[in-house]
């Protein structure tokens, strides 16, 4: 039987003990029962699933491979017969539950959507200043203001101008659905694996409201207190690997979405500026421009190339950068 691969499951302590005794991940047990909107598993369902896994019928014998005269069957590195047993001291970790669900979703995305990643860098002096000016007011209202709400608003500006990045390809129906809502998923690293809670209707929320929503969802994701509905309905996703010091990456799309934006760390890096835009201590007489340190934000935009052309991805990134470099434009979003 195929594992259910849920992220949360309701069950009695006795049922959970039965799952442990049968070496079954309770999140994998199929069930049609629910309690308060969550999947509910009984001990009978656990035992039926475990029995099915142990049944010889669930492990079909491989079909014989015919070979021609003078030929031998090909052997590849992936053959089960070539899998080595764990060496002494190795640790074996179950590949089930949330980890398996994440793996299946990543596999589905990578092998379904042809990924292309566009990299660019925004110069964010004005954004840093805007956040610093707003932080005291945010703190007075009990809000922790990060850069994420600014990025979310800039993304919405880009999606409004380039709606194919806010779409879903339904290949069987031969159609692309351009979404009318702007629901942004925020990737959150947790002890259980990657969670992507969704902030709905970003275009209708202010910066402080977005900050509250992101902080709340991220906190509950780390505590594994999210409801399944809070991780559904996204139209575009953001991953902030810069929080641990990264610059660029090739993010995997949260399929069936069409695009994902990765954020690097905001740090001072060398940039070229015209003399008119540079403080006097950085100037020399050698040219009309000079290299100075300035805060920059690396961006990595992955797209489904079946839906979005590279030129459109670059134009979308330009619009996002324009709004990050001129944060007053975000007042219109």
Coordinates of C-alpha atoms in Angstrom, one line a residue:
X1 CA 0.0 0.0 0.0
X2 CA 1.1 3.6 -0.7
X3 CA 2.0 5.5 2.5
X4 CA -0.3 8.4 3.3
X5 CA 2.7 10.7 4.2
X6 CA 0.7 13.1 6.3
X7 CA 2.4 15.7 8.5
X8 CA 0.0 15.4 11.4
X9 CA -2.2 12.6 12.6
X10 CA -4.6 12.2 15.6
X11 CA -4.5 8.9 17.4
X12 CA -5.0 7.6 21.0
X13 CA -1.8 6.7 23.0
X14 CA -2.7 3.0 22.6
X15 CA -2.9 3.3 18.8
X16 CA 0.5 5.1 18.8
X17 CA 2.0 2.3 20.9
X18 CA 0.6 -0.2 18.4
X19 CA 2.3 1.7 15.6
X20 CA 5.6 1.6 17.4
X21 CA 5.3 -2.0 18.2
X22 CA 4.6 -2.8 14.5
X23 CA 7.4 -0.5 13.4
X24 CA 4.9 1.6 11.4
X25 CA 5.0 5.4 11.0
X26 CA 1.5 6.5 12.1
X27 CA 1.6 9.4 9.6
X28 CA 1.8 6.8 6.8
X29 CA -1.3 4.8 7.8
X30 CA -4.2 5.3 5.4
X31 CA -7.5 6.4 7.0
X32 CA -10.8 7.9 6.0
X33 CA -11.7 9.0 9.5
X34 CA -11.2 12.6 10.8
X35 CA -11.5 14.5 14.1
X36 CA -11.7 18.3 14.0
X37 CA -10.5 18.3 10.4
X38 CA -7.4 16.2 11.1
X39 CA -6.8 12.6 10.0
X40 CA -7.7 10.1 12.8
X41 CA -6.1 6.6 12.9
X42 CA -7.3 3.6 14.8
X43 CA -5.4 0.6 16.1
X44 CA -7.3 -1.5 13.6
X45 CA -6.0 0.7 10.7
X46 CA -2.4 0.4 12.0
X47 CA -2.6 -3.4 12.2
X48 CA -4.2 -3.7 8.7
X49 CA -1.5 -1.4 7.2
X50 CA 1.3 -3.3 9.0
X51 CA -0.1 -6.7 7.8
X52 CA -0.3 -5.4 4.2
X53 CA 3.4 -4.2 4.4
X54 CA 4.4 -7.7 5.7
X55 CA 2.4 -9.5 3.1
X56 CA 4.5 -11.2 0.3
X57 CA 2.0 -9.8 -2.2
X58 CA 3.1 -6.3 -1.4
X59 CA 6.6 -7.0 -2.6
X60 CA 6.3 -8.4 -6.2
X61 CA 9.0 -10.5 -7.6
X62 CA 11.1 -8.7 -10.3
X63 CA 10.3 -9.9 -13.9
X64 CA 13.1 -11.9 -15.5
X65 CA 15.2 -9.9 -18.0
X66 CA 15.8 -11.6 -21.4
X67 CA 19.3 -11.2 -22.8
X68 CA 20.6 -11.9 -26.3
X69 CA 23.4 -14.3 -27.2
X70 CA 26.7 -13.2 -25.8
X71 CA 25.2 -10.5 -23.7
X72 CA 24.9 -10.0 -19.9
X73 CA 22.3 -8.1 -18.1
X74 CA 23.4 -4.5 -17.4
X75 CA 24.3 -3.7 -13.8
X76 CA 23.9 -0.1 -12.6
X77 CA 25.0 1.6 -9.5
X78 CA 21.3 1.8 -8.4
X79 CA 20.7 -1.9 -8.5
X80 CA 19.3 -3.2 -5.1
X81 CA 21.9 -6.0 -5.2
X82 CA 24.6 -3.4 -5.1
X83 CA 23.3 -1.6 -2.0
X84 CA 25.8 -2.1 0.8
X85 CA 24.9 -3.0 4.3
X86 CA 25.5 -0.3 6.9
X87 CA 29.0 -0.5 8.2
X88 CA 29.7 -0.8 11.9
X89 CA 29.0 2.5 13.6
X90 CA 26.7 3.8 10.9
X91 CA 23.3 5.1 12.0
X92 CA 20.1 4.2 10.2
X93 CA 17.4 6.8 10.2
X94 CA 13.8 6.0 9.1
X95 CA 12.8 7.7 5.9
X96 CA 9.1 8.2 6.7
X97 CA 6.5 10.8 7.7
X98 CA 7.4 14.4 7.2
X99 CA 10.8 13.6 5.8
X100 CA 9.3 11.2 3.2
X101 CA 6.6 13.7 2.3
X102 CA 9.2 16.4 1.7
X103 CA 11.3 14.1 -0.4
X104 CA 8.4 13.0 -2.6
X105 CA 7.3 16.6 -3.1
X106 CA 10.8 17.7 -4.1
X107 CA 11.2 14.7 -6.4
X108 CA 7.8 15.4 -8.0
X109 CA 8.7 19.1 -8.6
X110 CA 12.2 18.5 -9.9
X111 CA 11.3 15.7 -12.3
X112 CA 8.1 17.4 -13.5
X113 CA 8.9 21.1 -13.9
X114 CA 12.0 22.0 -16.0
X115 CA 13.7 24.4 -13.6
X116 CA 15.7 27.5 -14.6
X117 CA 17.2 29.8 -12.0
X118 CA 17.8 33.5 -12.6
X119 CA 20.3 35.3 -10.2
X120 CA 20.5 39.0 -9.5
X121 CA 21.5 41.4 -6.8
X122 CA 19.5 44.3 -5.4
X123 CA 21.2 47.3 -3.8
X124 CA 19.2 47.9 -0.7
X125 CA 20.5 51.0 1.1
X126 CA 17.1 52.7 1.1
X127 CA 15.4 49.5 2.2
X128 CA 17.8 49.2 5.2
X129 CA 17.1 52.8 6.1
X130 CA 13.3 52.4 5.8
X131 CA 13.3 49.4 8.1
X132 CA 15.4 51.2 10.7
X133 CA 13.0 54.1 10.6
X134 CA 9.9 51.8 11.0
X135 CA 11.4 49.5 13.7
X136 CA 10.6 51.8 16.7
X137 CA 7.0 52.1 15.7
X138 CA 6.8 48.4 15.0
X139 CA 8.3 47.6 18.4
X140 CA 5.8 50.0 20.1
X141 CA 3.0 47.9 18.6
X142 CA 4.7 44.7 19.6
X143 CA 5.7 43.7 16.1
X144 CA 9.1 42.3 15.1
X145 CA 9.8 43.9 11.7
X146 CA 12.1 41.9 9.5
X147 CA 12.8 42.4 5.8
X148 CA 10.4 39.7 4.8
X149 CA 7.2 41.9 4.6
X150 CA 9.0 44.3 2.3
X151 CA 10.1 41.5 0.0
X152 CA 6.5 40.1 0.0
X153 CA 5.1 43.4 -1.1
X154 CA 7.8 43.7 -3.8
X155 CA 6.9 40.2 -5.0
X156 CA 3.2 41.1 -5.3
X157 CA 4.2 44.2 -7.4
X158 CA 6.1 41.8 -9.7
X159 CA 3.3 39.2 -9.8
X160 CA 0.7 41.9 -10.8
X161 CA 2.9 42.9 -13.7
X162 CA 3.9 39.4 -14.7
X163 CA 1.0 37.1 -13.7
X164 CA 2.4 33.9 -15.3
X165 CA 4.7 33.6 -12.2
X166 CA 1.5 33.5 -10.1
X167 CA 0.0 30.6 -12.1
X168 CA -0.5 26.9 -12.2
X169 CA 0.0 24.6 -15.2
X170 CA -2.8 22.0 -15.5
X171 CA -1.2 19.9 -18.2
X172 CA -4.0 17.3 -18.5
X173 CA -6.5 20.1 -19.1
X174 CA -4.1 21.9 -21.5
X175 CA -4.5 25.1 -19.6
X176 CA -2.6 27.6 -17.4
X177 CA -4.6 29.1 -14.5
X178 CA -3.5 32.7 -13.7
X179 CA -4.3 33.0 -10.0
X180 CA -6.3 36.0 -8.8
X181 CA -5.0 35.8 -5.2
X182 CA -1.5 36.5 -4.0
X183 CA -0.9 33.8 -1.3
X184 CA 2.8 33.5 -0.5
X185 CA 4.3 30.5 1.0
X186 CA 7.3 31.1 3.4
X187 CA 9.7 28.2 3.8
X188 CA 10.5 27.5 7.4
X189 CA 13.2 25.1 8.6
X190 CA 12.1 23.0 11.5
X191 CA 13.4 20.0 13.4
X192 CA 11.0 17.8 11.5
X193 CA 12.0 19.2 8.1
X194 CA 10.9 22.0 5.8
X195 CA 7.5 23.5 6.3
X196 CA 5.9 26.1 3.9
X197 CA 3.0 27.9 5.7
X198 CA 1.0 30.3 3.5
X199 CA 0.2 34.0 4.1
X200 CA -3.0 34.6 2.3
X201 CA -4.0 37.8 0.4
X202 CA -0.7 39.5 0.8
X203 CA -1.8 42.4 -1.4
X204 CA -4.5 43.3 1.2
X205 CA -2.2 43.4 4.2
X206 CA 0.1 46.1 5.5
X207 CA 3.8 45.6 6.5
X208 CA 3.1 45.2 10.2
X209 CA 0.2 42.8 9.6
X210 CA 2.4 40.7 7.3
X211 CA 5.2 40.7 9.9
X212 CA 2.8 39.4 12.5
X213 CA 1.5 36.8 10.2
X214 CA 4.9 35.5 9.2
X215 CA 6.2 35.5 12.8
X216 CA 3.2 33.6 14.0
X217 CA 3.2 31.0 11.2
X218 CA 7.0 30.4 11.5
X219 CA 6.8 30.0 15.3
X220 CA 3.9 27.5 15.0
X221 CA 5.7 25.7 12.2
X222 CA 8.7 25.1 14.4
X223 CA 6.4 23.9 17.2
X224 CA 4.6 21.6 14.7
X225 CA 1.3 23.3 15.6
X226 CA 0.3 24.3 12.0
X227 CA -3.0 23.1 10.6
X228 CA -2.9 21.4 7.2
X229 CA -5.0 24.2 5.7
X230 CA -2.3 26.7 6.7
X231 CA 0.1 25.0 4.3
X232 CA -2.2 24.9 1.3
X233 CA -3.4 27.4 -1.3
X234 CA 0.0 29.0 -2.0
X235 CA 0.5 30.7 -5.4
X236 CA 4.2 31.6 -5.1
X237 CA 6.9 30.8 -2.5
X238 CA 9.9 32.4 -0.8
X239 CA 12.9 30.7 0.8
X240 CA 15.3 32.7 3.0
X241 CA 18.5 30.7 3.0
X242 CA 20.3 34.0 3.7
X243 CA 19.2 33.7 7.3
X244 CA 22.1 31.2 7.8
X245 CA 24.5 33.2 5.7
X246 CA 24.0 31.9 2.1
X247 CA 24.1 34.1 -1.0
X248 CA 22.8 32.3 -4.0
X249 CA 21.1 28.9 -4.6
X250 CA 18.9 27.0 -7.0
X251 CA 15.6 26.7 -5.1
X252 CA 13.2 23.9 -6.0
X253 CA 9.7 25.1 -6.9
X254 CA 6.9 24.3 -4.5
X255 CA 5.0 22.4 -7.2
X256 CA 2.3 22.9 -8.6
X257 CA 3.3 26.5 -8.2
X258 CA 5.3 28.1 -11.1
X259 CA 8.1 30.0 -9.3
X260 CA 10.0 30.5 -6.0
X261 CA 12.3 33.3 -4.9
X262 CA 15.3 32.6 -2.8
X263 CA 16.8 35.4 -0.6
X264 CA 20.5 35.6 0.3
X265 CA 22.0 37.4 3.2
X266 CA 21.9 41.2 3.2
X267 CA 25.5 42.2 3.7
X268 CA 27.8 45.0 2.6
X269 CA 29.5 44.1 -0.7
X270 CA 31.4 46.1 -3.3
X271 CA 29.3 48.1 -5.7
X272 CA 30.0 50.7 -8.4
X273 CA 28.5 54.1 -7.8
X274 CA 28.6 57.4 -9.7
X275 CA 30.5 60.1 -7.9
X276 CA 27.4 62.1 -7.3
X277 CA 25.9 59.3 -5.2
X278 CA 29.0 58.6 -3.1
X279 CA 30.2 60.2 0.1
X280 CA 33.4 62.3 -0.2
X281 CA 35.6 59.9 1.7
X282 CA 35.2 57.3 -1.0
X283 CA 36.0 59.6 -4.0
X284 CA 39.1 59.8 -6.1
X285 CA 40.0 61.7 -9.2
X286 CA 40.5 58.6 -11.4
X287 CA 37.0 58.3 -13.0
X288 CA 33.4 59.4 -12.8
X289 CA 32.6 56.4 -10.7
X290 CA 34.1 54.4 -7.8
X291 CA 33.7 51.2 -5.9
X292 CA 32.1 51.5 -2.4
X293 CA 30.7 49.1 0.2
X294 CA 26.9 49.0 0.2
X295 CA 24.2 46.6 1.5
X296 CA 23.0 44.2 -1.1
X297 CA 20.4 41.4 -1.3
X298 CA 21.2 38.4 -3.6
X299 CA 18.2 37.0 -5.3
X300 CA 17.7 33.5 -6.8
X301 CA 14.5 33.0 -8.8
X302 CA 13.6 29.5 -10.0
X303 CA 10.8 29.2 -12.6
X304 CA 9.0 26.4 -14.4
X305 CA 10.3 26.9 -17.9
X306 CA 7.2 25.3 -19.4
X307 CA 5.2 28.3 -18.3
X308 CA 7.6 31.2 -17.9
X309 CA 10.3 32.3 -20.4
X310 CA 13.7 33.4 -19.2
X311 CA 13.2 37.0 -20.3
X312 CA 9.9 37.3 -18.3
X313 CA 11.7 35.9 -15.3
X314 CA 14.4 38.6 -15.6
X315 CA 11.8 41.3 -16.0
X316 CA 9.9 40.1 -13.0
X317 CA 13.2 40.1 -11.0
X318 CA 13.8 43.7 -12.2
X319 CA 10.4 44.8 -10.9
X320 CA 11.0 43.2 -7.5
X321 CA 14.4 44.8 -7.3
X322 CA 13.0 48.2 -8.3
X323 CA 10.6 48.1 -5.4
X324 CA 13.2 46.9 -2.9
X325 CA 15.6 49.6 -4.0
X326 CA 12.9 52.2 -3.8
X327 CA 10.7 51.1 -0.9
X328 CA 8.4 54.1 -1.2
X329 CA 7.0 52.3 -4.2
X330 CA 5.7 49.7 -1.8
X331 CA 3.1 52.2 -0.5
X332 CA 1.1 51.5 -3.7
X333 CA 1.0 47.7 -3.0

